[in-house]
Amino acid sequence: MLFLDAIELLIKNMETIGRSSATIKLYRRDLRRFAHHLACKQNGPVYLEDITAADLEEFLHNLKELGIAPNSRSRYLYTFRAFYKFAYKKELVDRDISQSIELIKIPAKERQYLSQEEVEELAKAIRQNIIRLVVLFLANTGLRISECLSLTLDDVDLDKSMIRVIQGKGGKDRNVPINQTLLPLLKDYRNNWRDAYGSDLFFATKKSGSLSNSYINTVIRNTVKKLGWKKQVSCHTLRHSFASSLVKKKVGLVEIQKLLGHSSLKVTSVYTHVDMDQLNEAVNAL
């Protein structure tokens, strides 16, 4: 069987079992990149049964040589493992060659986050009203940018102060309350200056009927540069900032897990970092 045909069988299976569109897109992209690598190497079509563990290792090594970060290389390996688990279960291969590849060591590092004061400073420095609102929205809800930009007008219930995240990461739904800081801003936006009348998306512009993830991140990066900050800030940094603020306010990890839509507490626990002010406060308590 052609490797590309096997990839599409996996994708069809993922669609059938209800995996999120973002996850499916990522798996297809990773596997097609590997298929392209093999096709260039062999100068011809790639058959599933001809792929070896050495091919997987060589591809991962090439990614390292290209300067691809350990997190991304590790993601490729997990994609391979998901593919071969499926292929073995469907008897497309005799064995799961991905299991012979050692896991990629990911260096531990503190996640970047902003204080509430920094979030406010960042928002004030952004000229575009709708981008400013998105920044405040992400920092006060913890939604992923993909979840934020896919929200419809019906998903944001301003009367009940509740956001319904439909088919978030992992295909899970969840409800996220809107706090009293954000609620009046969203009401003002919806009632007074939202101008994308032809779009069902909550965050949208009149011109395009939507908003671009890459454009928002570009505005944030340019604003951070203008402010003279050394931090690397993106939309995802605002999600980290939301979680970090809750941890500092002694909110329980179980509650934070539910708000963020994490599948396990192990994932949420990475937000239990402390800053130097907290460490100074701790030692001075002696």
mmCIF file of C-alpha atoms in Angstrom:
data_model
loop_
_atom_site.group_PDB
_atom_site.id
_atom_site.type_symbol
_atom_site.label_atom_id
_atom_site.label_comp_id
_atom_site.label_asym_id
_atom_site.label_seq_id
_atom_site.Cartn_x
_atom_site.Cartn_y
_atom_site.Cartn_z
ATOM 1 C CA MET A 1 0.000 0.000 0.000
ATOM 2 C CA LEU A 2 1.196 3.503 -0.810
ATOM 3 C CA PHE A 3 2.155 5.423 2.321
ATOM 4 C CA LEU A 4 0.009 8.387 1.248
ATOM 5 C CA ASP A 5 -3.031 6.082 0.970
ATOM 6 C CA ALA A 6 -2.355 4.748 4.480
ATOM 7 C CA ILE A 7 -2.174 8.321 5.784
ATOM 8 C CA GLU A 8 -5.620 9.047 4.358
ATOM 9 C CA LEU A 9 -7.004 5.901 6.011
ATOM 10 C CA LEU A 10 -5.771 7.213 9.352
ATOM 11 C CA ILE A 11 -7.289 10.634 8.675
ATOM 12 C CA LYS A 12 -10.642 9.087 7.763
ATOM 13 C CA ASN A 13 -10.558 7.051 10.969
ATOM 14 C CA MET A 14 -9.784 10.165 13.019
ATOM 15 C CA GLU A 15 -12.715 11.963 11.439
ATOM 16 C CA THR A 16 -14.988 8.997 12.169
ATOM 17 C CA ILE A 17 -14.079 8.849 15.863
ATOM 18 C CA GLY A 18 -14.518 12.611 16.248
ATOM 19 C CA ARG A 19 -10.967 13.921 16.629
ATOM 20 C CA SER A 20 -10.755 17.705 16.368
ATOM 21 C CA SER A 21 -10.071 19.326 12.987
ATOM 22 C CA ALA A 22 -6.921 20.968 14.394
ATOM 23 C CA THR A 23 -5.504 17.593 15.485
ATOM 24 C CA ILE A 24 -6.344 15.988 12.144
ATOM 25 C CA LYS A 25 -4.698 18.850 10.260
ATOM 26 C CA LEU A 26 -1.543 18.485 12.362
ATOM 27 C CA TYR A 27 -1.293 14.709 11.852
ATOM 28 C CA ARG A 28 -1.800 15.017 8.107
ATOM 29 C CA ARG A 29 0.826 17.757 7.866
ATOM 30 C CA ASP A 30 3.433 15.832 9.880
ATOM 31 C CA LEU A 31 2.928 12.575 7.999
ATOM 32 C CA ARG A 32 2.893 14.232 4.596
ATOM 33 C CA ARG A 33 6.152 15.998 5.408
ATOM 34 C CA PHE A 34 7.686 12.624 6.243
ATOM 35 C CA ALA A 35 6.245 11.151 3.022
ATOM 36 C CA HIS A 36 7.767 14.003 1.003
ATOM 37 C CA HIS A 37 11.135 13.414 2.692
ATOM 38 C CA LEU A 38 11.054 9.723 1.716
ATOM 39 C CA ALA A 39 9.848 10.409 -1.839
ATOM 40 C CA CYS A 40 12.739 12.828 -2.408
ATOM 41 C CA LYS A 41 15.190 10.325 -0.951
ATOM 42 C CA GLN A 42 13.906 7.406 -3.050
ATOM 43 C CA ASN A 43 13.036 9.492 -6.098
ATOM 44 C CA GLY A 44 9.701 7.732 -6.384
ATOM 45 C CA PRO A 45 6.514 6.604 -4.619
ATOM 46 C CA VAL A 46 6.808 5.367 -1.035
ATOM 47 C CA TYR A 47 5.188 2.117 0.047
ATOM 48 C CA LEU A 48 4.207 1.582 3.658
ATOM 49 C CA GLU A 49 5.818 -1.839 3.915
ATOM 50 C CA ASP A 50 9.194 -0.451 2.779
ATOM 51 C CA ILE A 51 9.486 2.125 5.576
ATOM 52 C CA THR A 52 11.905 1.144 8.358
ATOM 53 C CA ALA A 53 12.671 2.358 11.847
ATOM 54 C CA ALA A 54 15.922 3.718 10.413
ATOM 55 C CA ASP A 55 13.876 5.953 8.103
ATOM 56 C CA LEU A 56 12.007 7.391 11.081
ATOM 57 C CA GLU A 57 15.252 7.976 12.984
ATOM 58 C CA GLU A 58 16.906 9.614 9.993
ATOM 59 C CA PHE A 59 13.948 11.969 9.519
ATOM 60 C CA LEU A 60 13.951 12.976 13.189
ATOM 61 C CA HIS A 61 17.724 13.502 13.038
ATOM 62 C CA ASN A 62 17.313 15.724 9.955
ATOM 63 C CA LEU A 63 14.768 17.811 11.846
ATOM 64 C CA LYS A 64 17.325 18.279 14.604
ATOM 65 C CA GLU A 65 19.961 19.327 12.056
ATOM 66 C CA LEU A 66 17.491 21.890 10.698
ATOM 67 C CA GLY A 67 17.202 23.388 14.167
ATOM 68 C CA ILE A 68 13.670 22.139 14.853
ATOM 69 C CA ALA A 69 12.956 22.422 18.594
ATOM 70 C CA PRO A 70 12.767 19.264 20.770
ATOM 71 C CA ASN A 71 9.069 19.885 21.454
ATOM 72 C CA SER A 72 8.291 19.803 17.742
ATOM 73 C CA ARG A 73 10.465 16.749 17.107
ATOM 74 C CA SER A 74 8.758 14.977 19.983
ATOM 75 C CA ARG A 75 5.392 15.809 18.416
ATOM 76 C CA TYR A 76 6.481 14.150 15.165
ATOM 77 C CA LEU A 77 7.411 11.006 17.081
ATOM 78 C CA TYR A 78 4.023 10.894 18.795
ATOM 79 C CA THR A 79 2.413 11.342 15.367
ATOM 80 C CA PHE A 80 4.403 8.360 14.087
ATOM 81 C CA ARG A 81 3.350 6.295 17.091
ATOM 82 C CA ALA A 82 -0.309 7.153 16.571
ATOM 83 C CA PHE A 83 -0.030 6.256 12.893
ATOM 84 C CA TYR A 84 1.691 2.915 13.462
ATOM 85 C CA LYS A 85 -0.632 1.987 16.306
ATOM 86 C CA PHE A 86 -3.501 2.444 13.855
ATOM 87 C CA ALA A 87 -1.687 0.672 11.004
ATOM 88 C CA TYR A 88 -0.827 -2.338 13.179
ATOM 89 C CA LYS A 89 -4.370 -2.578 14.541
ATOM 90 C CA LYS A 90 -5.748 -2.546 10.976
ATOM 91 C CA GLU A 91 -3.110 -5.143 9.911
ATOM 92 C CA LEU A 92 -1.530 -2.765 7.408
ATOM 93 C CA VAL A 93 1.909 -3.534 8.889
ATOM 94 C CA ASP A 94 3.394 -6.586 10.597
ATOM 95 C CA ARG A 95 4.858 -4.635 13.516
ATOM 96 C CA ASP A 96 4.934 -1.174 15.052
ATOM 97 C CA ILE A 97 8.391 0.108 14.109
ATOM 98 C CA SER A 98 7.826 3.417 15.929
ATOM 99 C CA GLN A 99 8.135 1.666 19.305
ATOM 100 C CA SER A 100 11.843 1.102 18.705
ATOM 101 C CA ILE A 101 12.482 4.866 18.564
ATOM 102 C CA GLU A 102 13.529 6.387 21.888
ATOM 103 C CA LEU A 103 11.516 9.303 23.211
ATOM 104 C CA ILE A 104 13.047 12.715 22.590
ATOM 105 C CA LYS A 105 14.253 14.452 25.719
ATOM 106 C CA ILE A 106 12.601 17.820 26.144
ATOM 107 C CA PRO A 107 14.526 20.289 28.317
ATOM 108 C CA ALA A 108 12.468 21.559 31.228
ATOM 109 C CA LYS A 109 11.963 25.306 31.240
ATOM 110 C CA GLU A 110 9.685 27.806 32.896
ATOM 111 C CA ARG A 111 6.744 28.869 30.761
ATOM 112 C CA GLN A 112 6.606 32.530 29.848
ATOM 113 C CA TYR A 113 3.708 34.404 31.372
ATOM 114 C CA LEU A 114 2.609 37.977 32.049
ATOM 115 C CA SER A 115 1.429 39.504 35.284
ATOM 116 C CA GLN A 116 -2.012 41.116 35.304
ATOM 117 C CA GLU A 117 -0.320 44.518 35.224
ATOM 118 C CA GLU A 118 1.706 43.495 32.153
ATOM 119 C CA VAL A 119 -1.430 42.236 30.407
ATOM 120 C CA GLU A 120 -3.073 45.618 30.967
ATOM 121 C CA GLU A 121 0.027 47.456 29.733
ATOM 122 C CA LEU A 122 0.159 45.288 26.615
ATOM 123 C CA ALA A 123 -3.544 45.813 25.889
ATOM 124 C CA LYS A 124 -3.302 49.597 26.298
ATOM 125 C CA ALA A 125 -0.420 49.734 23.828
ATOM 126 C CA ILE A 126 -2.391 47.960 21.069
ATOM 127 C CA ARG A 127 -4.084 50.383 18.697
ATOM 128 C CA GLN A 128 -6.543 47.998 17.030
ATOM 129 C CA ASN A 129 -9.621 47.800 19.252
ATOM 130 C CA ILE A 130 -10.586 44.258 18.328
ATOM 131 C CA ILE A 131 -7.041 42.900 18.852
ATOM 132 C CA ARG A 132 -6.911 44.655 22.220
ATOM 133 C CA LEU A 133 -10.182 42.964 23.174
ATOM 134 C CA VAL A 134 -8.921 39.542 22.054
ATOM 135 C CA VAL A 135 -5.812 39.984 24.222
ATOM 136 C CA LEU A 136 -7.926 40.789 27.270
ATOM 137 C CA PHE A 137 -10.295 37.938 26.397
ATOM 138 C CA LEU A 138 -7.483 35.355 26.244
ATOM 139 C CA ALA A 139 -5.923 36.611 29.476
ATOM 140 C CA ASN A 140 -9.263 36.429 31.313
ATOM 141 C CA THR A 141 -10.584 33.118 29.970
ATOM 142 C CA GLY A 142 -7.527 30.952 29.242
ATOM 143 C CA LEU A 143 -8.950 29.846 25.901
ATOM 144 C CA ARG A 144 -6.613 28.692 23.166
ATOM 145 C CA ILE A 145 -6.496 31.158 20.277
ATOM 146 C CA SER A 146 -8.051 28.560 17.959
ATOM 147 C CA GLU A 147 -10.941 28.140 20.410
ATOM 148 C CA CYS A 148 -11.345 31.895 20.741
ATOM 149 C CA LEU A 149 -11.482 32.579 17.010
ATOM 150 C CA SER A 150 -13.962 29.767 16.340
ATOM 151 C CA LEU A 151 -16.510 31.039 18.884
ATOM 152 C CA THR A 152 -19.868 31.977 17.388
ATOM 153 C CA LEU A 153 -22.276 34.613 18.666
ATOM 154 C CA ASP A 154 -24.368 31.823 20.204
ATOM 155 C CA ASP A 155 -21.322 30.367 22.007
ATOM 156 C CA VAL A 156 -20.809 33.579 24.004
ATOM 157 C CA ASP A 157 -23.795 33.927 26.322
ATOM 158 C CA LEU A 158 -23.438 37.399 27.825
ATOM 159 C CA ASP A 159 -26.742 37.142 29.680
ATOM 160 C CA LYS A 160 -25.567 34.087 31.615
ATOM 161 C CA SER A 161 -21.891 35.193 31.633
ATOM 162 C CA MET A 162 -20.817 31.903 30.078
ATOM 163 C CA ILE A 163 -18.690 30.796 27.122
ATOM 164 C CA ARG A 164 -19.377 27.438 25.511
ATOM 165 C CA VAL A 165 -16.248 25.964 23.949
ATOM 166 C CA ILE A 166 -17.435 23.420 21.392
ATOM 167 C CA GLN A 167 -15.022 20.727 20.226
ATOM 168 C CA GLY A 168 -11.919 22.141 21.876
ATOM 169 C CA LYS A 169 -8.589 20.321 21.780
ATOM 170 C CA GLY A 170 -9.205 16.581 21.937
ATOM 171 C CA GLY A 171 -12.787 17.091 20.748
ATOM 172 C CA LYS A 172 -13.973 18.078 24.240
ATOM 173 C CA ASP A 173 -16.682 20.632 25.085
ATOM 174 C CA ARG A 174 -16.493 22.826 28.189
ATOM 175 C CA ASN A 175 -18.057 25.894 29.765
ATOM 176 C CA VAL A 176 -15.939 28.851 30.891
ATOM 177 C CA PRO A 177 -17.503 31.610 33.042
ATOM 178 C CA ILE A 178 -16.959 35.228 32.024
ATOM 179 C CA ASN A 179 -15.558 37.300 34.884
ATOM 180 C CA GLN A 180 -16.799 40.764 35.826
ATOM 181 C CA THR A 181 -13.701 42.423 34.366
ATOM 182 C CA LEU A 182 -14.336 41.038 30.898
ATOM 183 C CA LEU A 183 -18.143 40.979 30.783
ATOM 184 C CA PRO A 184 -18.799 44.726 30.281
ATOM 185 C CA LEU A 185 -16.089 44.872 27.582
ATOM 186 C CA LEU A 186 -17.739 42.054 25.634
ATOM 187 C CA LYS A 187 -21.199 43.602 26.013
ATOM 188 C CA ASP A 188 -19.916 46.950 24.766
ATOM 189 C CA TYR A 189 -18.272 45.224 21.785
ATOM 190 C CA ARG A 190 -21.353 43.207 20.835
ATOM 191 C CA ASN A 191 -23.856 46.012 21.349
ATOM 192 C CA ASN A 192 -21.954 49.090 20.175
ATOM 193 C CA TRP A 193 -19.018 48.502 17.854
ATOM 194 C CA ARG A 194 -19.017 44.993 16.410
ATOM 195 C CA ASP A 195 -19.476 45.643 12.664
ATOM 196 C CA ALA A 196 -19.205 42.154 11.081
ATOM 197 C CA TYR A 197 -22.943 41.791 10.552
ATOM 198 C CA GLY A 198 -22.630 39.029 7.960
ATOM 199 C CA SER A 199 -20.514 36.734 10.145
ATOM 200 C CA ASP A 200 -21.648 34.306 12.852
ATOM 201 C CA LEU A 201 -18.203 34.397 14.468
ATOM 202 C CA PHE A 202 -18.051 36.398 17.686
ATOM 203 C CA PHE A 203 -14.669 37.969 16.901
ATOM 204 C CA ALA A 204 -14.813 39.172 13.326
ATOM 205 C CA THR A 205 -14.111 42.194 11.164
ATOM 206 C CA LYS A 206 -16.407 43.717 8.586
ATOM 207 C CA LYS A 207 -13.842 43.184 5.834
ATOM 208 C CA SER A 208 -13.097 39.479 6.288
ATOM 209 C CA GLY A 209 -15.833 38.182 8.587
ATOM 210 C CA SER A 210 -13.180 36.550 10.777
ATOM 211 C CA LEU A 211 -9.820 37.151 12.464
ATOM 212 C CA SER A 212 -6.442 35.624 11.711
ATOM 213 C CA ASN A 213 -4.390 33.845 14.359
ATOM 214 C CA SER A 214 -1.153 34.885 12.652
ATOM 215 C CA TYR A 215 -2.227 38.521 12.396
ATOM 216 C CA ILE A 216 -3.063 38.713 16.110
ATOM 217 C CA ASN A 217 0.296 37.179 17.038
ATOM 218 C CA THR A 218 2.078 39.613 14.727
ATOM 219 C CA VAL A 219 0.365 42.589 16.384
ATOM 220 C CA ILE A 220 1.284 41.236 19.825
ATOM 221 C CA ARG A 221 4.951 40.700 18.853
ATOM 222 C CA ASN A 222 5.223 44.186 17.338
ATOM 223 C CA THR A 223 3.616 45.751 20.408
ATOM 224 C CA VAL A 224 5.955 43.873 22.756
ATOM 225 C CA LYS A 225 8.899 45.130 20.708
ATOM 226 C CA LYS A 226 7.554 48.685 20.890
ATOM 227 C CA LEU A 227 7.264 48.368 24.675
ATOM 228 C CA GLY A 228 10.900 47.248 24.835
ATOM 229 C CA TRP A 229 10.122 43.967 26.583
ATOM 230 C CA LYS A 230 12.555 41.060 26.362
ATOM 231 C CA LYS A 231 9.859 38.419 26.820
ATOM 232 C CA GLN A 232 8.633 36.327 23.898
ATOM 233 C CA VAL A 233 4.869 36.897 23.998
ATOM 234 C CA SER A 234 2.192 35.214 21.901
ATOM 235 C CA CYS A 235 -1.494 34.370 22.187
ATOM 236 C CA HIS A 236 -0.540 31.180 24.018
ATOM 237 C CA THR A 237 1.437 33.222 26.550
ATOM 238 C CA LEU A 238 -1.861 34.821 27.557
ATOM 239 C CA ARG A 239 -3.317 31.362 28.253
ATOM 240 C CA HIS A 240 -0.299 30.663 30.489
ATOM 241 C CA SER A 241 -0.834 34.044 32.152
ATOM 242 C CA PHE A 242 -4.457 33.201 32.944
ATOM 243 C CA ALA A 243 -3.452 29.907 34.564
ATOM 244 C CA SER A 244 -0.536 31.457 36.450
ATOM 245 C CA SER A 245 -2.742 34.218 37.868
ATOM 246 C CA LEU A 246 -5.214 31.619 39.151
ATOM 247 C CA VAL A 247 -2.412 29.607 40.786
ATOM 248 C CA LYS A 248 -1.138 32.754 42.528
ATOM 249 C CA LYS A 249 -4.649 33.396 43.830
ATOM 250 C CA LYS A 250 -4.675 29.867 45.328
ATOM 251 C CA VAL A 251 -7.285 28.473 42.943
ATOM 252 C CA GLY A 252 -7.184 24.658 42.989
ATOM 253 C CA LEU A 253 -5.588 22.704 40.159
ATOM 254 C CA VAL A 254 -8.787 20.739 39.537
ATOM 255 C CA GLU A 255 -10.695 23.958 38.849
ATOM 256 C CA ILE A 256 -7.877 25.280 36.637
ATOM 257 C CA GLN A 257 -7.811 21.968 34.759
ATOM 258 C CA LYS A 258 -11.521 22.263 33.953
ATOM 259 C CA LEU A 259 -11.216 25.887 32.846
ATOM 260 C CA LEU A 260 -8.264 25.131 30.548
ATOM 261 C CA GLY A 261 -9.766 21.930 29.162
ATOM 262 C CA HIS A 262 -6.782 19.767 30.079
ATOM 263 C CA SER A 263 -7.186 15.998 29.932
ATOM 264 C CA SER A 264 -5.174 15.417 33.114
ATOM 265 C CA LEU A 265 -3.866 17.206 36.196
ATOM 266 C CA LYS A 266 -0.314 16.338 35.112
ATOM 267 C CA VAL A 267 -0.636 18.800 32.237
ATOM 268 C CA THR A 268 -2.121 21.496 34.483
ATOM 269 C CA SER A 269 0.593 21.082 37.123
ATOM 270 C CA VAL A 270 3.184 22.806 34.890
ATOM 271 C CA TYR A 271 1.556 26.093 35.907
ATOM 272 C CA THR A 272 2.578 25.715 39.546
ATOM 273 C CA HIS A 273 5.784 27.649 38.904
ATOM 274 C CA VAL A 274 6.711 30.404 41.313
ATOM 275 C CA ASP A 275 8.492 33.680 40.718
ATOM 276 C CA MET A 276 11.286 35.262 42.747
ATOM 277 C CA ASP A 277 8.873 37.480 44.693
ATOM 278 C CA GLN A 278 7.078 34.380 45.949
ATOM 279 C CA LEU A 279 10.384 32.707 46.840
ATOM 280 C CA ASN A 280 11.541 35.802 48.747
ATOM 281 C CA GLU A 281 8.239 35.921 50.588
ATOM 282 C CA ALA A 282 8.604 32.236 51.454
ATOM 283 C CA VAL A 283 12.116 32.472 52.961
ATOM 284 C CA ASN A 284 11.283 35.679 54.821
ATOM 285 C CA ALA A 285 8.420 33.904 56.521
ATOM 286 C CA LEU A 286 11.023 32.037 58.643
#
